[in-house]
PDB file of C-alpha atoms in Angstrom:
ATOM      1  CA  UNK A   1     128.590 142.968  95.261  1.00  0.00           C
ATOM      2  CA  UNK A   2     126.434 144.939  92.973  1.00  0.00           C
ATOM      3  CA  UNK A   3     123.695 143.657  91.303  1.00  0.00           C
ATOM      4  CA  UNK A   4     124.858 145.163  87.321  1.00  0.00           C
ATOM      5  CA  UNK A   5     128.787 144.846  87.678  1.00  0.00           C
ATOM      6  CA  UNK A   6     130.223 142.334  84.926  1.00  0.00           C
ATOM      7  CA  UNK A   7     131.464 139.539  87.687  1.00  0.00           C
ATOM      8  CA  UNK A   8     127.893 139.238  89.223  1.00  0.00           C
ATOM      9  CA  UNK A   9     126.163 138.859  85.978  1.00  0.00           C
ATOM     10  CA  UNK A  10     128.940 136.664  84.570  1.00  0.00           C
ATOM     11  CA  UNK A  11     128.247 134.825  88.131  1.00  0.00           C
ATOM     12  CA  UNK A  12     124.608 134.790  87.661  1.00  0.00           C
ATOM     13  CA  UNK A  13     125.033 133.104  83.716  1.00  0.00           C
ATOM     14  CA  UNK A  14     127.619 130.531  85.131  1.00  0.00           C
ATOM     15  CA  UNK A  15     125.054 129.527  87.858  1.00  0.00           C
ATOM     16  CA  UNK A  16     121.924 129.271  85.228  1.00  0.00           C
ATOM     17  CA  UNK A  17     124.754 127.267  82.694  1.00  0.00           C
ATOM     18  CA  UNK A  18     125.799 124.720  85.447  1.00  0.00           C
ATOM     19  CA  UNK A  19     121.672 123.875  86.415  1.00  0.00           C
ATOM     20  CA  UNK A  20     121.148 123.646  82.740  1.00  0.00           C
ATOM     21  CA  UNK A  21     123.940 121.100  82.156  1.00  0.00           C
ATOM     22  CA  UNK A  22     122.917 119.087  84.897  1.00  0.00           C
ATOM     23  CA  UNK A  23     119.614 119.207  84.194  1.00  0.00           C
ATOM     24  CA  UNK A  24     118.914 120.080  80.568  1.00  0.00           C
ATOM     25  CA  UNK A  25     118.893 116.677  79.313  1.00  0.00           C
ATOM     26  CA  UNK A  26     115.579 116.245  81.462  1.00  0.00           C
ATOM     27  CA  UNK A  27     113.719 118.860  79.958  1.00  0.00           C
ATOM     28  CA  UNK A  28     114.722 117.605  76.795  1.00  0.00           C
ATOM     29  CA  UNK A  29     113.648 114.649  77.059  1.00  0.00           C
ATOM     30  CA  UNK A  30     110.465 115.201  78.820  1.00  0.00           C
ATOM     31  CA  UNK A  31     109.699 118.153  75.699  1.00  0.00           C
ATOM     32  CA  UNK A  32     110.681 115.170  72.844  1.00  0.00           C
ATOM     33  CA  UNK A  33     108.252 113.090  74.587  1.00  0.00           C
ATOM     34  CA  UNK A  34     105.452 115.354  75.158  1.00  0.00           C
ATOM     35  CA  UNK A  35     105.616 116.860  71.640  1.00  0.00           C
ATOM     36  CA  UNK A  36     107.140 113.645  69.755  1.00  0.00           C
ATOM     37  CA  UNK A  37     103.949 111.209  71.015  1.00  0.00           C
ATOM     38  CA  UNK A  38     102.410 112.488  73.687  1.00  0.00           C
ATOM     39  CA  UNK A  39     100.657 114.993  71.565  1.00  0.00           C
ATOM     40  CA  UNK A  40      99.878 113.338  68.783  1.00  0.00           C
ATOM     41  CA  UNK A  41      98.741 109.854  70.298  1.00  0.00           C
ATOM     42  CA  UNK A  42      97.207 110.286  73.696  1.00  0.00           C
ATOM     43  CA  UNK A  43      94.301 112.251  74.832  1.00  0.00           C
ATOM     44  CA  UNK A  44      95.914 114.125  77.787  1.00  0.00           C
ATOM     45  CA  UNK A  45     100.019 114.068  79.218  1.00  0.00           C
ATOM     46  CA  UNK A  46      98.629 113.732  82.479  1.00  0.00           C
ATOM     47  CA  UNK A  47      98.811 110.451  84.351  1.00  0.00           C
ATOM     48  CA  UNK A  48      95.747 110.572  86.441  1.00  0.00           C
ATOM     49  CA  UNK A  49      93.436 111.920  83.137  1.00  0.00           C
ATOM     50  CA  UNK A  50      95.213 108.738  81.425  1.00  0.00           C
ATOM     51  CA  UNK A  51      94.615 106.273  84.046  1.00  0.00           C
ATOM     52  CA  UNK A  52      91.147 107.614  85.946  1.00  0.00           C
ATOM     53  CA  UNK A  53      89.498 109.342  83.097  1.00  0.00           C
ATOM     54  CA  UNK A  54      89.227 112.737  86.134  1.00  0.00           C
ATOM     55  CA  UNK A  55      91.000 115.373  85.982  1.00  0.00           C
ATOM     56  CA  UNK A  56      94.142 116.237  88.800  1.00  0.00           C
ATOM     57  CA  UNK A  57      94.566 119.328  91.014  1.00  0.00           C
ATOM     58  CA  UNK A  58      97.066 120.730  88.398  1.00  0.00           C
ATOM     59  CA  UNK A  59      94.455 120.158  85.501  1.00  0.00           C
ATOM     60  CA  UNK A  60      94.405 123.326  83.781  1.00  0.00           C
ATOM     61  CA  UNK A  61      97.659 124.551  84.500  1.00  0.00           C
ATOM     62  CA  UNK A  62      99.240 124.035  81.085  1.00  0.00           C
ATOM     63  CA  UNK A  63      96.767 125.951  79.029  1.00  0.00           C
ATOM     64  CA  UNK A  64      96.689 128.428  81.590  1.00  0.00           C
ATOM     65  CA  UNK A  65     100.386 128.874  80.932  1.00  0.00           C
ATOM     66  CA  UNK A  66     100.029 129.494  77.562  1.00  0.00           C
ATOM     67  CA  UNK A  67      97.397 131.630  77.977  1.00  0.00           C
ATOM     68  CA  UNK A  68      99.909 133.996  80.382  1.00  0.00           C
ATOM     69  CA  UNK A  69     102.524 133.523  77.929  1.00  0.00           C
ATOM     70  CA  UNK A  70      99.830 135.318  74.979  1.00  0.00           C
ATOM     71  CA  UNK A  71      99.163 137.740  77.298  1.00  0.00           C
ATOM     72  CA  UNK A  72      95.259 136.325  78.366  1.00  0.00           C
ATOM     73  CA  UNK A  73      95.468 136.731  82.022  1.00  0.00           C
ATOM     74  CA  UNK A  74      91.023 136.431  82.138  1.00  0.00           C
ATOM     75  CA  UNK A  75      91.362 133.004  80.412  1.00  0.00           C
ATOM     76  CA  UNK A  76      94.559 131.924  82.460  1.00  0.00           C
ATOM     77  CA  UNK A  77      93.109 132.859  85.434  1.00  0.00           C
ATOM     78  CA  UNK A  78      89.655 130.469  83.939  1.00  0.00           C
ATOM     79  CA  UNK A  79      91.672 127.313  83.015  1.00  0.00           C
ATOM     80  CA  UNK A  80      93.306 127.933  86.744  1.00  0.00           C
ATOM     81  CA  UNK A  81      93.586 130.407  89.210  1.00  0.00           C
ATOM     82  CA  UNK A  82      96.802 128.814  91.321  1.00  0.00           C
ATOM     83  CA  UNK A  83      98.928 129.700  87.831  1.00  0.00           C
ATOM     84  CA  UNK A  84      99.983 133.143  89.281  1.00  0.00           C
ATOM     85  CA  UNK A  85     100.331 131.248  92.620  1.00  0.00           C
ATOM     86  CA  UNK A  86     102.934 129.249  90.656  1.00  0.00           C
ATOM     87  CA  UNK A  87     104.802 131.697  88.783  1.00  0.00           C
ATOM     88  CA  UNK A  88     104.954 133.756  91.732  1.00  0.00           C
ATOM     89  CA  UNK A  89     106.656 130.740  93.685  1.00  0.00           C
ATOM     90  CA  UNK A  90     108.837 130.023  90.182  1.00  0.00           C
ATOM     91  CA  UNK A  91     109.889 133.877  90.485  1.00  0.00           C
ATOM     92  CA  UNK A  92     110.960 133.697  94.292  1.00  0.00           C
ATOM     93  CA  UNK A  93     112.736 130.605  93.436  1.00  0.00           C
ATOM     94  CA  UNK A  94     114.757 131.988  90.653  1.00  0.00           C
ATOM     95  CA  UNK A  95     115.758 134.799  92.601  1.00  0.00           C
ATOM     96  CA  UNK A  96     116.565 133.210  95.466  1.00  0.00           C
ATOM     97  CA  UNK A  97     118.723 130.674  93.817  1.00  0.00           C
ATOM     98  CA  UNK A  98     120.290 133.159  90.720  1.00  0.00           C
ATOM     99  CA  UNK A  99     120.142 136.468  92.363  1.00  0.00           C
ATOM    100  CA  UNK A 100     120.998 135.529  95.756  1.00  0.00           C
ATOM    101  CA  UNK A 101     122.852 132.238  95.418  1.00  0.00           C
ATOM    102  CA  UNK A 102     121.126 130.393  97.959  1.00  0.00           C
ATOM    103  CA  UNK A 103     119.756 127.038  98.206  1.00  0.00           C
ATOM    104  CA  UNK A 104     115.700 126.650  98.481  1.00  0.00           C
ATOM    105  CA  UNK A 105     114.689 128.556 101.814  1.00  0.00           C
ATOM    106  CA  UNK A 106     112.442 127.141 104.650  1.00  0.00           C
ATOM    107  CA  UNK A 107     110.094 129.980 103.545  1.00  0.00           C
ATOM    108  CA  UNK A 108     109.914 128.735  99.910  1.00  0.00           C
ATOM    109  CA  UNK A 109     109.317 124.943 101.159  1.00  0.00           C
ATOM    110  CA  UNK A 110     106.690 126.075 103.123  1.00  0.00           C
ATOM    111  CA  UNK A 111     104.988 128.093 100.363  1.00  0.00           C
ATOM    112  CA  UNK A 112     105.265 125.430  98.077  1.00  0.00           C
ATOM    113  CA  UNK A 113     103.471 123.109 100.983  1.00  0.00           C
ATOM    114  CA  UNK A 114     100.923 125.553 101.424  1.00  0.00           C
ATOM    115  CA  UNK A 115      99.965 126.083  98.119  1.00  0.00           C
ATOM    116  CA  UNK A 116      99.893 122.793  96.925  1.00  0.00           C
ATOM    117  CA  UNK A 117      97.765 121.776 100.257  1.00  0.00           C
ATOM    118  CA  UNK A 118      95.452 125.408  98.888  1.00  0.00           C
ATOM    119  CA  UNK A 119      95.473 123.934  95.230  1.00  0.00           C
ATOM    120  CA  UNK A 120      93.612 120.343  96.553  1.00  0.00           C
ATOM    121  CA  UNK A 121      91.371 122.256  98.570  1.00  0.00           C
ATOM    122  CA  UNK A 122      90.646 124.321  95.372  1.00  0.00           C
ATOM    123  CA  UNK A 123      90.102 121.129  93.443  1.00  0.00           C
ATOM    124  CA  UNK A 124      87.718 119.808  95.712  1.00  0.00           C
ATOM    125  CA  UNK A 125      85.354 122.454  95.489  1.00  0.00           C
ATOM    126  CA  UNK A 126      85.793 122.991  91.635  1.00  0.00           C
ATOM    127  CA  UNK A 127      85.042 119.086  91.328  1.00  0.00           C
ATOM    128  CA  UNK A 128      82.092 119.472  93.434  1.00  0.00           C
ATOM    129  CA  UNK A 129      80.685 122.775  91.498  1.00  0.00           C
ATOM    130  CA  UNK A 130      82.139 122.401  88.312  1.00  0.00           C
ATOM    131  CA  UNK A 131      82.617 118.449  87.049  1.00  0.00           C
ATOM    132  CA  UNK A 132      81.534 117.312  84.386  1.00  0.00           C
ATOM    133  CA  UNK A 133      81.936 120.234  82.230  1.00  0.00           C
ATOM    134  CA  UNK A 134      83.880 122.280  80.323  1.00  0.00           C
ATOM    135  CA  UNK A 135      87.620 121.093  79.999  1.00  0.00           C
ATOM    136  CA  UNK A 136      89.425 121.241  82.181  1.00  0.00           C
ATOM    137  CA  UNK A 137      86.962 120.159  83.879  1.00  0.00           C
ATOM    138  CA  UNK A 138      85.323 117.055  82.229  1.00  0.00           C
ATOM    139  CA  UNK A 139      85.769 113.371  81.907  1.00  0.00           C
ATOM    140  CA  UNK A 140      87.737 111.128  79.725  1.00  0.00           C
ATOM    141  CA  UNK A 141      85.830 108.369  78.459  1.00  0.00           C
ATOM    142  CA  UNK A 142      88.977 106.421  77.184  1.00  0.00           C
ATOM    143  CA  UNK A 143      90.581 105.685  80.263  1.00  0.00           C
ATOM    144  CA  UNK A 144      92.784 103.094  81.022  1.00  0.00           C
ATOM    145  CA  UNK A 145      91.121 102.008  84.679  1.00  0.00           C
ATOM    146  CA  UNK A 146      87.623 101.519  82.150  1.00  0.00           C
ATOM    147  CA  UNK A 147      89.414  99.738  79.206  1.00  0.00           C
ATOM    148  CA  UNK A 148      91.068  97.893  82.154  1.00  0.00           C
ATOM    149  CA  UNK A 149      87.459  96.830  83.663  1.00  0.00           C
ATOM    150  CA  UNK A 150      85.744  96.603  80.431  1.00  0.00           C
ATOM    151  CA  UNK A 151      88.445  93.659  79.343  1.00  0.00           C
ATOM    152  CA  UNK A 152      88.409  91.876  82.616  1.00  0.00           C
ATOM    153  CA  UNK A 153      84.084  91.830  82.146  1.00  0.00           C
ATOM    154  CA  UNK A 154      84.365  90.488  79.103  1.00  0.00           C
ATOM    155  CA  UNK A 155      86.978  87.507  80.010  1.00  0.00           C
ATOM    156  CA  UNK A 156      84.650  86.995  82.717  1.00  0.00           C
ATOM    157  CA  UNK A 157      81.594  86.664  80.749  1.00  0.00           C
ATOM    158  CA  UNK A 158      83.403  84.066  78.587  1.00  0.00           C
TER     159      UNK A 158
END
């Protein structure tokens, strides 16, 4: 089949159409919440920063996004190298499932494996060189595990 006939492309927009349908009430909901309150009443959209106050392996990623997305790659790269890991892994996907029609590959499972187990290792050592410091990288004082131990101290001093 050729790649630029009329049928593969109308093929190709079908597929896309069908994953959105199924699936485009997530993302809408998930963008309403993150930009409706999220936003404008927490600190961070990230459970662990919420919860522990530390950042996650994946801290980072977001602004480094939008960084790609205004054409920064420097400052991407700074809020978090494994980005272009990401998009890479976001491109083979895409391909793989709109070009090619395939379901997710062993190959593609195991690159998402390996670079996920690559991203902790990465956080480890940026914890250990770079925390506390400059976001990502720092600590949230209004956590919920502190509030949490800051309210059970105080019923127990009662």
């Amino acid at each position: 089949m050729k790649i630029f006939s009329r049928c593969y492309i109308k093929k190709v927009f079908c597929k896309i159409l069908t994953d959105l349908k199924t699936s485009g009430w997530v993302v809408a909901v998930i963008a309403a919440t993150y930009f409706g309150f999220l936003r404008k009443y927490l600190y961070s959209i990230c459970p662990v920063v919420m919860i522990t106050g530390y950042p996650c392996p994946s801290c980072g990623m977001t602004r480094a996004g939008i960084m790609l997305l205004h054409f920064q790659f420097r400052e991407a790269f700074e809020f978090h190298p494994f980005i272009y890991v990401f998009v890479l892994w976001v491109a083979a996907f895409c391909i793989n499932r709109y070009l090619f029609f395939r379901k997710i590959t062993p190959w593609l499972k195991w690159s998402a494996g390996i670079g996920i187990l690559a991203m902790t290792v990465f956080y480890i050592w940026r914890m250990y060189h770079f925390f506390p410091g400059d976001p990502p990288m720092s600590y949230y004082d209004g956590n919920l595990l502190k509030l949490f131990f800051q309210r059970v101290c105080v019923i127990l001093d009662k």
